mmCIF file of C-alpha atoms in Angstrom:
data_model
loop_
_atom_site.group_PDB
_atom_site.id
_atom_site.type_symbol
_atom_site.label_atom_id
_atom_site.label_comp_id
_atom_site.label_asym_id
_atom_site.label_seq_id
_atom_site.Cartn_x
_atom_site.Cartn_y
_atom_site.Cartn_z
ATOM 1 C CA UNK A 1 77.249 127.002 131.994
ATOM 2 C CA UNK A 2 73.483 128.373 130.424
ATOM 3 C CA UNK A 3 73.859 127.007 127.078
ATOM 4 C CA UNK A 4 73.669 131.103 125.710
ATOM 5 C CA UNK A 5 77.098 130.995 128.052
ATOM 6 C CA UNK A 6 78.038 127.682 126.140
ATOM 7 C CA UNK A 7 77.847 129.224 122.982
ATOM 8 C CA UNK A 8 79.677 132.388 124.008
ATOM 9 C CA UNK A 9 82.603 130.215 124.700
ATOM 10 C CA UNK A 10 82.441 127.877 121.612
ATOM 11 C CA UNK A 11 82.424 131.719 120.046
ATOM 12 C CA UNK A 12 85.134 132.852 121.909
ATOM 13 C CA UNK A 13 88.071 130.052 121.649
ATOM 14 C CA UNK A 14 86.516 129.757 116.890
ATOM 15 C CA UNK A 15 87.779 133.487 117.058
ATOM 16 C CA UNK A 16 91.056 133.854 119.531
ATOM 17 C CA UNK A 17 92.222 129.425 120.031
ATOM 18 C CA UNK A 18 94.738 130.868 123.020
ATOM 19 C CA UNK A 19 91.664 131.587 125.267
ATOM 20 C CA UNK A 20 90.962 127.553 125.600
ATOM 21 C CA UNK A 21 95.139 127.575 127.287
ATOM 22 C CA UNK A 22 93.630 127.457 130.539
ATOM 23 C CA UNK A 23 90.816 125.549 130.405
ATOM 24 C CA UNK A 24 90.155 122.906 132.894
ATOM 25 C CA UNK A 25 88.960 119.163 132.091
ATOM 26 C CA UNK A 26 84.753 120.293 132.357
ATOM 27 C CA UNK A 27 85.554 123.010 130.317
ATOM 28 C CA UNK A 28 87.155 121.289 127.403
ATOM 29 C CA UNK A 29 84.710 118.688 127.918
ATOM 30 C CA UNK A 30 82.063 120.977 127.685
ATOM 31 C CA UNK A 31 83.830 122.955 124.079
ATOM 32 C CA UNK A 32 83.749 119.378 122.783
ATOM 33 C CA UNK A 33 81.074 118.382 122.926
ATOM 34 C CA UNK A 34 79.485 121.971 121.589
ATOM 35 C CA UNK A 35 81.504 122.038 119.169
ATOM 36 C CA UNK A 36 80.723 118.088 117.715
ATOM 37 C CA UNK A 37 76.865 119.271 118.316
ATOM 38 C CA UNK A 38 77.855 123.182 115.723
ATOM 39 C CA UNK A 39 79.861 120.436 112.959
ATOM 40 C CA UNK A 40 82.635 122.403 113.743
ATOM 41 C CA UNK A 41 84.762 120.507 115.882
ATOM 42 C CA UNK A 42 87.132 119.456 112.753
ATOM 43 C CA UNK A 43 87.822 122.972 112.866
ATOM 44 C CA UNK A 44 88.219 123.414 116.126
ATOM 45 C CA UNK A 45 90.614 120.704 116.056
ATOM 46 C CA UNK A 46 92.726 122.348 113.489
ATOM 47 C CA UNK A 47 92.660 126.346 114.839
ATOM 48 C CA UNK A 48 93.885 124.834 118.053
ATOM 49 C CA UNK A 49 97.287 122.979 116.131
ATOM 50 C CA UNK A 50 98.392 126.678 114.026
ATOM 51 C CA UNK A 51 97.660 128.370 117.622
ATOM 52 C CA UNK A 52 99.587 125.422 119.926
ATOM 53 C CA UNK A 53 97.116 125.017 122.276
ATOM 54 C CA UNK A 54 97.367 122.191 124.483
ATOM 55 C CA UNK A 55 93.603 120.533 124.773
ATOM 56 C CA UNK A 56 92.958 118.721 127.729
ATOM 57 C CA UNK A 57 93.808 114.280 126.901
ATOM 58 C CA UNK A 58 90.352 112.766 126.456
ATOM 59 C CA UNK A 59 89.178 115.903 124.885
ATOM 60 C CA UNK A 60 92.163 115.632 122.236
ATOM 61 C CA UNK A 61 91.254 111.867 121.280
ATOM 62 C CA UNK A 62 87.574 113.500 120.019
ATOM 63 C CA UNK A 63 89.537 116.283 118.295
ATOM 64 C CA UNK A 64 92.780 114.404 116.822
ATOM 65 C CA UNK A 65 89.497 111.795 115.631
ATOM 66 C CA UNK A 66 87.893 114.887 113.616
ATOM 67 C CA UNK A 67 90.913 115.807 111.900
ATOM 68 C CA UNK A 68 91.283 111.897 110.550
ATOM 69 C CA UNK A 69 87.806 112.069 110.008
ATOM 70 C CA UNK A 70 88.321 115.482 107.949
ATOM 71 C CA UNK A 71 91.203 114.482 106.702
ATOM 72 C CA UNK A 72 88.913 111.240 105.277
ATOM 73 C CA UNK A 73 86.484 113.114 103.875
ATOM 74 C CA UNK A 74 88.433 115.523 102.249
ATOM 75 C CA UNK A 75 90.803 111.859 100.135
ATOM 76 C CA UNK A 76 86.927 110.934 99.448
ATOM 77 C CA UNK A 77 85.897 114.317 97.875
ATOM 78 C CA UNK A 78 88.662 114.363 95.315
ATOM 79 C CA UNK A 79 88.161 110.498 94.780
ATOM 80 C CA UNK A 80 84.582 111.160 93.537
ATOM 81 C CA UNK A 81 85.345 114.542 91.951
ATOM 82 C CA UNK A 82 87.734 112.630 89.952
ATOM 83 C CA UNK A 83 84.658 110.068 89.249
ATOM 84 C CA UNK A 84 82.751 113.297 88.270
ATOM 85 C CA UNK A 85 85.240 114.465 85.868
ATOM 86 C CA UNK A 86 85.146 110.775 84.085
ATOM 87 C CA UNK A 87 81.811 110.574 84.197
ATOM 88 C CA UNK A 88 80.287 113.654 82.925
ATOM 89 C CA UNK A 89 83.838 114.711 81.285
ATOM 90 C CA UNK A 90 82.419 113.594 77.313
ATOM 91 C CA UNK A 91 79.578 115.891 77.465
ATOM 92 C CA UNK A 92 82.016 119.352 76.941
ATOM 93 C CA UNK A 93 79.854 121.730 79.532
ATOM 94 C CA UNK A 94 80.616 123.005 82.482
ATOM 95 C CA UNK A 95 80.738 121.357 85.702
ATOM 96 C CA UNK A 96 80.533 123.773 88.580
ATOM 97 C CA UNK A 97 81.908 122.924 92.157
ATOM 98 C CA UNK A 98 79.861 124.388 95.569
ATOM 99 C CA UNK A 99 80.550 124.416 99.213
ATOM 100 C CA UNK A 100 82.652 121.885 100.577
ATOM 101 C CA UNK A 101 83.501 120.437 97.566
ATOM 102 C CA UNK A 102 84.389 123.490 95.991
ATOM 103 C CA UNK A 103 86.891 124.379 98.762
ATOM 104 C CA UNK A 104 89.097 121.097 99.341
ATOM 105 C CA UNK A 105 89.450 121.726 95.365
ATOM 106 C CA UNK A 106 90.635 125.094 95.143
ATOM 107 C CA UNK A 107 92.942 124.344 98.329
ATOM 108 C CA UNK A 108 91.421 126.761 99.606
ATOM 109 C CA UNK A 109 91.773 127.198 103.588
ATOM 110 C CA UNK A 110 88.470 126.928 104.588
ATOM 111 C CA UNK A 111 88.364 123.343 103.715
ATOM 112 C CA UNK A 112 90.788 122.774 106.279
ATOM 113 C CA UNK A 113 88.636 120.652 109.077
ATOM 114 C CA UNK A 114 86.196 120.792 107.658
ATOM 115 C CA UNK A 115 83.060 118.310 107.853
ATOM 116 C CA UNK A 116 79.858 117.956 105.484
ATOM 117 C CA UNK A 117 78.233 115.320 103.567
ATOM 118 C CA UNK A 118 77.693 115.569 99.451
ATOM 119 C CA UNK A 119 78.471 117.043 97.214
ATOM 120 C CA UNK A 120 76.491 119.629 95.286
ATOM 121 C CA UNK A 121 77.220 120.720 91.797
ATOM 122 C CA UNK A 122 76.029 123.369 89.336
ATOM 123 C CA UNK A 123 75.306 122.215 85.928
ATOM 124 C CA UNK A 124 73.927 124.430 82.984
ATOM 125 C CA UNK A 125 70.106 124.126 82.960
ATOM 126 C CA UNK A 126 69.579 123.310 79.240
ATOM 127 C CA UNK A 127 72.379 120.629 80.261
ATOM 128 C CA UNK A 128 70.071 118.587 82.969
ATOM 129 C CA UNK A 129 68.113 115.708 81.412
ATOM 130 C CA UNK A 130 71.771 114.978 79.995
ATOM 131 C CA UNK A 131 74.037 115.272 82.673
ATOM 132 C CA UNK A 132 70.892 113.484 85.077
ATOM 133 C CA UNK A 133 71.258 110.463 81.739
ATOM 134 C CA UNK A 134 74.743 109.725 82.306
ATOM 135 C CA UNK A 135 75.336 110.104 85.679
ATOM 136 C CA UNK A 136 72.422 107.249 85.390
ATOM 137 C CA UNK A 137 74.046 105.611 83.506
ATOM 138 C CA UNK A 138 76.834 104.914 85.481
ATOM 139 C CA UNK A 139 75.396 103.839 88.821
ATOM 140 C CA UNK A 140 73.642 107.006 90.002
ATOM 141 C CA UNK A 141 70.092 106.778 91.582
ATOM 142 C CA UNK A 142 67.398 108.905 92.862
ATOM 143 C CA UNK A 143 67.350 109.146 96.589
ATOM 144 C CA UNK A 144 63.315 110.323 95.667
ATOM 145 C CA UNK A 145 60.900 108.014 94.463
ATOM 146 C CA UNK A 146 57.846 108.958 94.716
ATOM 147 C CA UNK A 147 55.410 110.904 91.678
ATOM 148 C CA UNK A 148 55.228 114.177 94.082
ATOM 149 C CA UNK A 149 58.850 114.174 94.784
ATOM 150 C CA UNK A 150 60.512 114.218 92.058
ATOM 151 C CA UNK A 151 57.685 116.438 90.547
ATOM 152 C CA UNK A 152 58.009 119.351 93.338
ATOM 153 C CA UNK A 153 62.017 118.508 92.858
ATOM 154 C CA UNK A 154 61.927 119.143 88.817
ATOM 155 C CA UNK A 155 58.487 121.694 89.024
ATOM 156 C CA UNK A 156 59.791 123.911 92.446
ATOM 157 C CA UNK A 157 63.446 123.571 93.492
ATOM 158 C CA UNK A 158 67.199 124.876 92.179
ATOM 159 C CA UNK A 159 68.263 120.840 91.787
ATOM 160 C CA UNK A 160 66.727 117.432 90.731
ATOM 161 C CA UNK A 161 65.899 114.946 92.937
ATOM 162 C CA UNK A 162 69.170 114.523 95.683
ATOM 163 C CA UNK A 163 71.451 111.356 93.265
ATOM 164 C CA UNK A 164 73.272 108.267 95.218
ATOM 165 C CA UNK A 165 75.917 106.255 94.024
ATOM 166 C CA UNK A 166 74.971 102.190 94.169
ATOM 167 C CA UNK A 167 78.220 101.222 95.022
ATOM 168 C CA UNK A 168 80.200 104.102 96.847
ATOM 169 C CA UNK A 169 76.709 105.552 98.497
ATOM 170 C CA UNK A 170 77.780 109.071 98.504
ATOM 171 C CA UNK A 171 74.999 111.221 97.962
ATOM 172 C CA UNK A 172 75.055 114.206 94.834
ATOM 173 C CA UNK A 173 73.196 117.466 94.736
ATOM 174 C CA UNK A 174 72.653 118.022 90.913
ATOM 175 C CA UNK A 175 71.770 121.972 90.728
ATOM 176 C CA UNK A 176 71.050 124.100 87.707
ATOM 177 C CA UNK A 177 70.379 127.287 89.530
ATOM 178 C CA UNK A 178 70.177 128.714 92.791
ATOM 179 C CA UNK A 179 68.217 129.108 94.713
ATOM 180 C CA UNK A 180 64.226 127.869 94.662
ATOM 181 C CA UNK A 181 62.508 128.161 91.590
ATOM 182 C CA UNK A 182 59.848 129.782 93.699
ATOM 183 C CA UNK A 183 62.238 132.983 95.488
ATOM 184 C CA UNK A 184 62.235 136.679 94.942
ATOM 185 C CA UNK A 185 65.201 136.778 94.261
ATOM 186 C CA UNK A 186 67.006 134.782 90.845
ATOM 187 C CA UNK A 187 70.851 135.100 90.976
ATOM 188 C CA UNK A 188 71.628 134.366 87.742
ATOM 189 C CA UNK A 189 73.309 130.704 87.488
ATOM 190 C CA UNK A 190 75.307 131.987 83.562
ATOM 191 C CA UNK A 191 77.032 134.559 85.109
ATOM 192 C CA UNK A 192 78.019 131.876 88.177
ATOM 193 C CA UNK A 193 80.144 129.728 85.988
ATOM 194 C CA UNK A 194 80.879 132.660 83.631
ATOM 195 C CA UNK A 195 82.911 133.822 86.523
ATOM 196 C CA UNK A 196 84.058 130.303 87.462
ATOM 197 C CA UNK A 197 87.611 129.034 87.493
ATOM 198 C CA UNK A 198 89.084 125.892 86.017
ATOM 199 C CA UNK A 199 90.750 123.627 88.235
ATOM 200 C CA UNK A 200 94.671 122.956 86.245
ATOM 201 C CA UNK A 201 95.443 120.404 89.164
ATOM 202 C CA UNK A 202 94.303 116.867 89.787
ATOM 203 C CA UNK A 203 94.447 116.125 85.921
ATOM 204 C CA UNK A 204 90.746 117.637 85.681
ATOM 205 C CA UNK A 205 89.686 119.519 83.016
ATOM 206 C CA UNK A 206 85.825 119.356 83.192
ATOM 207 C CA UNK A 207 85.460 120.759 86.932
ATOM 208 C CA UNK A 208 84.822 124.219 87.469
ATOM 209 C CA UNK A 209 85.413 126.034 90.996
ATOM 210 C CA UNK A 210 83.229 129.499 91.582
ATOM 211 C CA UNK A 211 85.515 132.808 91.872
ATOM 212 C CA UNK A 212 86.383 133.906 95.400
ATOM 213 C CA UNK A 213 83.154 136.041 95.762
ATOM 214 C CA UNK A 214 80.702 134.236 94.303
ATOM 215 C CA UNK A 215 82.119 131.239 97.213
ATOM 216 C CA UNK A 216 81.433 134.258 100.509
ATOM 217 C CA UNK A 217 77.722 134.954 99.035
ATOM 218 C CA UNK A 218 76.766 131.251 97.756
ATOM 219 C CA UNK A 219 77.620 130.055 101.795
ATOM 220 C CA UNK A 220 75.685 133.445 102.380
ATOM 221 C CA UNK A 221 72.965 132.353 101.054
ATOM 222 C CA UNK A 222 72.534 128.637 102.168
ATOM 223 C CA UNK A 223 72.605 130.248 105.540
ATOM 224 C CA UNK A 224 70.232 132.731 104.991
ATOM 225 C CA UNK A 225 67.276 130.210 102.442
ATOM 226 C CA UNK A 226 68.425 126.688 103.777
ATOM 227 C CA UNK A 227 66.927 126.565 107.216
ATOM 228 C CA UNK A 228 70.050 123.922 107.942
ATOM 229 C CA UNK A 229 70.244 126.057 111.682
ATOM 230 C CA UNK A 230 71.977 123.395 112.928
ATOM 231 C CA UNK A 231 74.817 124.029 110.735
ATOM 232 C CA UNK A 232 73.829 127.465 111.310
ATOM 233 C CA UNK A 233 77.177 127.974 112.828
ATOM 234 C CA UNK A 234 79.644 125.965 110.981
ATOM 235 C CA UNK A 235 78.308 128.320 108.181
ATOM 236 C CA UNK A 236 79.282 131.272 109.791
ATOM 237 C CA UNK A 237 82.658 130.043 110.448
ATOM 238 C CA UNK A 238 82.865 129.109 106.529
ATOM 239 C CA UNK A 239 81.740 132.633 105.693
ATOM 240 C CA UNK A 240 84.552 134.590 108.371
ATOM 241 C CA UNK A 241 87.524 132.052 106.842
ATOM 242 C CA UNK A 242 86.854 133.438 103.614
ATOM 243 C CA UNK A 243 86.501 137.257 104.674
ATOM 244 C CA UNK A 244 90.110 136.904 106.188
ATOM 245 C CA UNK A 245 91.147 135.038 103.026
ATOM 246 C CA UNK A 246 90.229 136.341 100.004
ATOM 247 C CA UNK A 247 90.191 139.923 101.955
ATOM 248 C CA UNK A 248 94.158 139.943 101.363
ATOM 249 C CA UNK A 249 93.271 139.777 97.225
ATOM 250 C CA UNK A 250 93.490 144.096 96.427
ATOM 251 C CA UNK A 251 89.519 144.489 95.192
ATOM 252 C CA UNK A 252 87.980 141.468 97.172
ATOM 253 C CA UNK A 253 85.144 144.161 99.036
ATOM 254 C CA UNK A 254 84.967 145.837 95.856
ATOM 255 C CA UNK A 255 84.021 143.173 93.763
ATOM 256 C CA UNK A 256 82.212 141.138 96.375
ATOM 257 C CA UNK A 257 79.856 143.890 96.070
ATOM 258 C CA UNK A 258 79.683 143.471 92.120
ATOM 259 C CA UNK A 259 79.063 140.070 92.525
ATOM 260 C CA UNK A 260 76.096 141.032 94.937
ATOM 261 C CA UNK A 261 74.534 143.579 92.991
ATOM 262 C CA UNK A 262 74.756 141.355 89.631
ATOM 263 C CA UNK A 263 73.493 138.331 91.069
ATOM 264 C CA UNK A 264 70.158 139.838 92.769
ATOM 265 C CA UNK A 265 71.952 139.169 95.850
ATOM 266 C CA UNK A 266 72.787 142.463 97.751
ATOM 267 C CA UNK A 267 69.846 142.315 100.483
ATOM 268 C CA UNK A 268 71.155 138.942 101.694
ATOM 269 C CA UNK A 269 75.000 139.058 101.780
ATOM 270 C CA UNK A 270 74.064 141.737 103.850
ATOM 271 C CA UNK A 271 73.103 139.743 106.492
ATOM 272 C CA UNK A 272 75.286 137.891 108.205
ATOM 273 C CA UNK A 273 77.743 140.705 107.391
ATOM 274 C CA UNK A 274 75.481 143.048 109.673
ATOM 275 C CA UNK A 275 75.332 141.886 113.024
ATOM 276 C CA UNK A 276 77.441 144.696 114.754
ATOM 277 C CA UNK A 277 79.773 143.406 116.366
ATOM 278 C CA UNK A 278 79.872 140.478 113.785
ATOM 279 C CA UNK A 279 79.767 136.898 115.858
ATOM 280 C CA UNK A 280 83.563 136.201 115.166
ATOM 281 C CA UNK A 281 84.582 139.171 115.180
ATOM 282 C CA UNK A 282 85.221 139.049 110.894
ATOM 283 C CA UNK A 283 87.534 141.952 110.169
ATOM 284 C CA UNK A 284 85.169 144.001 107.717
ATOM 285 C CA UNK A 285 86.095 147.638 106.714
ATOM 286 C CA UNK A 286 84.243 150.418 107.749
ATOM 287 C CA UNK A 287 83.970 151.419 104.773
ATOM 288 C CA UNK A 288 82.399 148.463 103.708
ATOM 289 C CA UNK A 289 80.503 147.916 106.915
ATOM 290 C CA UNK A 290 79.092 151.128 106.551
ATOM 291 C CA UNK A 291 77.666 150.241 103.956
ATOM 292 C CA UNK A 292 75.659 147.085 104.581
ATOM 293 C CA UNK A 293 74.020 148.977 108.062
#
């Protein structure tokens, strides 16, 4: 099969896992390889399990391994967030989790099987120095040592240089806004923080997560702007999963449109939703789809 055919098969299974029921061992092998390459192997494993689809014996070992890795990462995220609460809670400033860590801590369905490598947080720009100081005192160090890199991040980017914990080796990205300062789009981080939700579980009071509309918008923004093409399908799958889940709430589509316009994201928000048809068959209401075309 060609690379395009393999990609189409993976998309088909992500959209409808039952279509893999009759796969041969070779097809299962190719599917696992393609899913691993696209960083969606854990998500694929969860989808197959929910659909009661039994993979081939060899494929099952890889899929089960991905589910176990995802579970371990989820526990690691919970632990790291508790550490952030301990270190930053004293500052009494909002600490907003982004993307994968937010999905985990908010117990969103999209977190099931998802694999990721670091933790992203958003803090008020006026608090960035205090946050960095507390992190440094408690074992986090900058991953960028050159003067050029330090100046580049601090003058032009939407985050300070990534920080790595000396003992645990975990990576933390501390944002003060969503897009680089050089971008022609300028989302207002204060409004994203204002719409955020507190974590009322896990005994945490300093850490927050974005509202569901902003979760979708940030995922779209990351897909469009960050250039991590190797994670493109993972991000599309995140968006598809969230839209399917969040749209069950009354008024979601209207709130999503308002949040985009409110944060200078109108064009960004339209791009991944405007594929005709959507790659993963995302059910978008006709009126919403028409407004995007």
